């Protein structure tokens, strides 16, 4: 199966059949099922969740309401309240998570496609990056260090990797890389902030390699950064 076939496979088609509301329900519920979102953990503001999951705020509000009714989340009032993971959340309650669980082969293919592209982009960027692009990449690393949670981090992460593509100096790099990155992002779940901080240390190491013009190190870091997704995305966590 070639890259174009992979992007049009049955697994991705199955995901497309879910409504926007059901994809939000499924992603949050699966994160709870896998322990990525812990009992009692507060979700980010609705606007931040909507931006991170690329849906409208109304869709997020409806999805959170449904997850509360299904026993996955709860709403608490007061200054320390908000929408939170239930203390004893219902596990395996949301049937729509099955569309993600059955997409494992598709996700692995997308990771490999991203790996191929990102290693090439990192190699080229090490020889072509400008001072302006380096400053942009460093600013995005700092922005991710300040992120208060997975929703803030996710939007900055996408901007970082698209900026890396632009830093390659290849005019069409972003237009070729962005669709692969965004298709893979459709499968991302909320992650603990500690894991995301570790991921950002790899971003910083990649920027340092670019600044030194070290193409070999840049490719090594990029490869490790993407290859680990086979184990750390939900496809590597489901037992």
Short mmCIF file of C-alpha atoms in Angstrom, two decimals:
data_model
loop_
_atom_site.label_atom_id
_atom_site.label_comp_id
_atom_site.label_asym_id
_atom_site.label_seq_id
_atom_site.Cartn_x
_atom_site.Cartn_y
_atom_site.Cartn_z
CA UNK A 1 0.00 0.00 0.00
CA UNK A 2 1.52 3.37 -0.98
CA UNK A 3 1.15 6.69 0.87
CA UNK A 4 -1.92 7.80 -1.04
CA UNK A 5 -3.63 4.48 -0.42
CA UNK A 6 -2.82 4.76 3.28
CA UNK A 7 -4.46 8.15 3.54
CA UNK A 8 -7.63 6.79 1.98
CA UNK A 9 -7.76 3.49 3.83
CA UNK A 10 -10.85 2.02 5.45
CA UNK A 11 -9.65 2.94 8.93
CA UNK A 12 -9.56 6.65 8.13
CA UNK A 13 -12.87 6.37 6.32
CA UNK A 14 -14.33 4.82 9.47
CA UNK A 15 -13.15 7.80 11.47
CA UNK A 16 -14.66 10.20 8.93
CA UNK A 17 -18.05 8.59 9.47
CA UNK A 18 -18.07 9.89 13.05
CA UNK A 19 -19.66 13.28 13.61
CA UNK A 20 -17.51 16.08 15.03
CA UNK A 21 -19.34 15.68 18.33
CA UNK A 22 -18.62 11.95 18.47
CA UNK A 23 -14.92 12.41 17.66
CA UNK A 24 -14.60 14.73 20.68
CA UNK A 25 -16.48 12.25 22.87
CA UNK A 26 -14.33 9.39 21.62
CA UNK A 27 -10.98 11.16 22.04
CA UNK A 28 -11.67 12.30 25.58
CA UNK A 29 -13.27 9.00 26.60
CA UNK A 30 -10.38 6.98 25.18
CA UNK A 31 -7.89 9.20 27.03
CA UNK A 32 -9.79 8.43 30.23
CA UNK A 33 -9.94 4.70 29.41
CA UNK A 34 -6.14 4.66 28.94
CA UNK A 35 -5.40 6.69 32.06
CA UNK A 36 -4.00 9.68 30.17
CA UNK A 37 -6.68 11.81 31.84
CA UNK A 38 -6.80 10.94 35.54
CA UNK A 39 -9.80 10.80 37.90
CA UNK A 40 -10.49 14.27 39.24
CA UNK A 41 -8.44 16.02 36.53
CA UNK A 42 -9.95 19.28 35.33
CA UNK A 43 -10.35 19.75 31.58
CA UNK A 44 -9.10 22.94 29.94
CA UNK A 45 -11.57 25.73 29.06
CA UNK A 46 -13.99 24.92 26.26
CA UNK A 47 -12.35 27.35 23.82
CA UNK A 48 -8.95 25.71 24.35
CA UNK A 49 -10.34 22.21 23.83
CA UNK A 50 -12.11 23.34 20.67
CA UNK A 51 -8.92 24.85 19.26
CA UNK A 52 -6.81 21.80 20.11
CA UNK A 53 -9.30 19.32 18.63
CA UNK A 54 -10.13 21.55 15.64
CA UNK A 55 -13.87 21.75 16.26
CA UNK A 56 -16.33 24.44 17.30
CA UNK A 57 -16.98 25.45 20.89
CA UNK A 58 -20.63 24.44 20.64
CA UNK A 59 -19.55 20.95 19.58
CA UNK A 60 -17.21 20.72 22.59
CA UNK A 61 -19.91 21.87 25.01
CA UNK A 62 -22.34 19.27 23.66
CA UNK A 63 -19.68 16.54 23.81
CA UNK A 64 -18.76 17.38 27.41
CA UNK A 65 -22.42 17.38 28.41
CA UNK A 66 -22.86 13.93 26.82
CA UNK A 67 -19.75 12.59 28.59
CA UNK A 68 -21.11 13.85 31.91
CA UNK A 69 -24.38 12.01 31.24
CA UNK A 70 -22.38 8.87 30.38
CA UNK A 71 -20.47 8.98 33.67
CA UNK A 72 -17.05 9.73 32.15
CA UNK A 73 -16.93 13.37 33.31
CA UNK A 74 -18.62 15.43 36.01
CA UNK A 75 -19.37 19.13 36.38
CA UNK A 76 -18.62 20.83 39.70
CA UNK A 77 -19.57 24.31 40.76
CA UNK A 78 -17.54 26.90 42.60
CA UNK A 79 -14.12 28.48 42.27
CA UNK A 80 -12.36 25.11 42.14
CA UNK A 81 -15.02 23.55 39.94
CA UNK A 82 -15.37 23.01 36.23
CA UNK A 83 -15.61 19.96 34.00
CA UNK A 84 -13.53 17.13 35.41
CA UNK A 85 -12.88 13.44 34.97
CA UNK A 86 -15.21 11.58 37.33
CA UNK A 87 -13.64 10.16 40.49
CA UNK A 88 -14.69 6.71 39.27
CA UNK A 89 -15.18 7.27 35.54
CA UNK A 90 -17.17 4.86 33.42
CA UNK A 91 -14.63 2.88 31.37
CA UNK A 92 -15.45 1.55 27.92
CA UNK A 93 -18.75 3.41 27.97
CA UNK A 94 -18.37 5.35 24.71
CA UNK A 95 -18.81 2.99 21.78
CA UNK A 96 -17.36 5.50 19.30
CA UNK A 97 -13.86 4.89 20.69
CA UNK A 98 -13.91 1.68 18.65
CA UNK A 99 -13.30 3.75 15.49
CA UNK A 100 -9.96 4.74 17.00
CA UNK A 101 -9.13 1.32 18.40
CA UNK A 102 -9.60 -0.32 14.99
CA UNK A 103 -7.43 2.29 13.22
CA UNK A 104 -4.12 0.97 14.58
CA UNK A 105 -2.64 -0.08 11.23
CA UNK A 106 -3.58 3.27 9.68
CA UNK A 107 -2.02 5.22 12.54
CA UNK A 108 1.24 3.26 12.31
CA UNK A 109 1.40 3.98 8.58
CA UNK A 110 0.84 7.69 9.18
CA UNK A 111 3.57 7.74 11.83
CA UNK A 112 5.98 6.13 9.36
CA UNK A 113 5.03 8.64 6.67
CA UNK A 114 5.58 11.51 9.09
CA UNK A 115 8.91 9.96 10.14
CA UNK A 116 10.13 9.90 6.56
CA UNK A 117 9.13 13.50 5.91
CA UNK A 118 10.32 14.96 9.21
CA UNK A 119 13.77 13.39 8.99
CA UNK A 120 14.21 14.83 5.51
CA UNK A 121 12.95 18.24 6.61
CA UNK A 122 15.28 18.27 9.62
CA UNK A 123 18.26 17.41 7.40
CA UNK A 124 17.46 20.21 4.98
CA UNK A 125 16.69 22.71 7.74
CA UNK A 126 20.13 22.14 9.30
CA UNK A 127 21.69 23.57 6.15
CA UNK A 128 19.07 26.16 5.19
CA UNK A 129 17.53 27.56 8.39
CA UNK A 130 17.61 31.34 8.69
CA UNK A 131 18.09 33.40 11.82
CA UNK A 132 14.44 34.45 11.58
CA UNK A 133 13.24 30.82 11.45
CA UNK A 134 15.52 29.86 14.34
CA UNK A 135 14.05 32.66 16.43
CA UNK A 136 10.53 31.46 15.57
CA UNK A 137 11.33 27.87 16.53
CA UNK A 138 12.94 28.96 19.82
CA UNK A 139 9.90 31.11 20.63
CA UNK A 140 7.59 28.14 20.05
CA UNK A 141 9.71 25.94 22.34
CA UNK A 142 9.42 28.61 25.04
CA UNK A 143 5.68 28.85 24.41
CA UNK A 144 5.28 25.10 24.90
CA UNK A 145 7.32 25.29 28.12
CA UNK A 146 4.75 27.78 29.42
CA UNK A 147 1.74 25.70 28.32
CA UNK A 148 -0.67 25.05 31.16
CA UNK A 149 -2.03 21.83 29.70
CA UNK A 150 -2.42 19.56 26.70
CA UNK A 151 -4.74 21.88 24.76
CA UNK A 152 -2.35 24.84 24.81
CA UNK A 153 0.60 22.59 24.05
CA UNK A 154 -1.02 20.88 21.09
CA UNK A 155 -1.66 24.04 19.08
CA UNK A 156 1.92 25.25 19.62
CA UNK A 157 3.28 21.80 18.70
CA UNK A 158 1.58 21.92 15.31
CA UNK A 159 2.97 25.40 14.64
CA UNK A 160 6.46 24.19 15.59
CA UNK A 161 6.50 21.30 13.14
CA UNK A 162 5.11 23.41 10.31
CA UNK A 163 7.79 26.02 11.08
CA UNK A 164 10.39 23.24 10.83
CA UNK A 165 9.05 22.39 7.37
CA UNK A 166 9.30 26.05 6.35
CA UNK A 167 12.87 26.17 7.71
CA UNK A 168 13.90 23.50 5.18
CA UNK A 169 13.92 26.16 2.48
CA UNK A 170 11.84 23.99 0.16
CA UNK A 171 8.98 26.12 -1.12
CA UNK A 172 6.43 23.30 -1.19
CA UNK A 173 7.49 21.64 2.07
CA UNK A 174 4.67 22.98 4.22
CA UNK A 175 1.96 22.16 1.67
CA UNK A 176 3.22 18.57 1.45
CA UNK A 177 3.84 18.04 5.16
CA UNK A 178 0.80 19.77 6.66
CA UNK A 179 -1.82 17.26 5.39
CA UNK A 180 0.12 14.30 6.82
CA UNK A 181 0.64 16.05 10.15
CA UNK A 182 -3.02 17.04 10.44
CA UNK A 183 -4.31 13.59 9.50
CA UNK A 184 -2.16 12.12 12.23
CA UNK A 185 -3.28 14.81 14.69
CA UNK A 186 -6.85 13.60 14.25
CA UNK A 187 -5.77 10.55 16.24
CA UNK A 188 -4.03 12.42 19.06
CA UNK A 189 -5.51 12.23 22.54
CA UNK A 190 -5.01 14.50 25.55
CA UNK A 191 -1.67 13.72 27.23
CA UNK A 192 -0.26 14.38 30.71
CA UNK A 193 1.78 17.57 30.87
CA UNK A 194 4.89 15.71 32.12
CA UNK A 195 4.96 13.68 28.90
CA UNK A 196 4.52 16.82 26.82
CA UNK A 197 7.38 18.56 28.65
CA UNK A 198 9.65 15.65 27.73
CA UNK A 199 8.53 15.96 24.12
CA UNK A 200 9.40 19.65 24.20
CA UNK A 201 12.93 18.88 25.39
CA UNK A 202 13.31 17.02 22.10
CA UNK A 203 12.05 20.10 20.27
CA UNK A 204 14.75 22.14 22.03
CA UNK A 205 17.43 19.58 21.11
CA UNK A 206 16.33 19.70 17.49
CA UNK A 207 16.55 23.51 17.42
CA UNK A 208 20.03 23.32 18.97
CA UNK A 209 21.14 20.93 16.21
CA UNK A 210 19.75 23.28 13.55
CA UNK A 211 21.56 26.22 15.11
CA UNK A 212 24.83 24.26 14.96
CA UNK A 213 24.17 23.22 11.37
CA UNK A 214 24.48 19.59 12.47
CA UNK A 215 22.34 17.66 10.01
CA UNK A 216 23.22 14.24 11.44
CA UNK A 217 22.13 15.24 14.96
CA UNK A 218 19.03 16.97 13.64
CA UNK A 219 17.94 13.81 11.86
CA UNK A 220 18.72 11.68 14.92
CA UNK A 221 16.55 13.85 17.16
CA UNK A 222 13.73 14.08 14.60
CA UNK A 223 13.73 10.32 14.14
CA UNK A 224 13.57 9.63 17.88
CA UNK A 225 10.87 12.29 18.33
CA UNK A 226 8.52 10.75 15.76
CA UNK A 227 9.43 7.06 16.02
CA UNK A 228 8.44 6.93 19.70
CA UNK A 229 4.83 7.65 18.67
CA UNK A 230 4.48 3.97 17.77
CA UNK A 231 4.66 3.30 21.53
CA UNK A 232 3.23 6.44 23.09
CA UNK A 233 0.17 7.15 20.94
CA UNK A 234 -2.95 5.22 21.87
CA UNK A 235 -2.03 2.45 19.41
CA UNK A 236 0.92 1.61 21.65
CA UNK A 237 -1.02 1.94 24.88
CA UNK A 238 -4.05 -0.22 24.11
CA UNK A 239 -3.75 -3.71 25.54
#
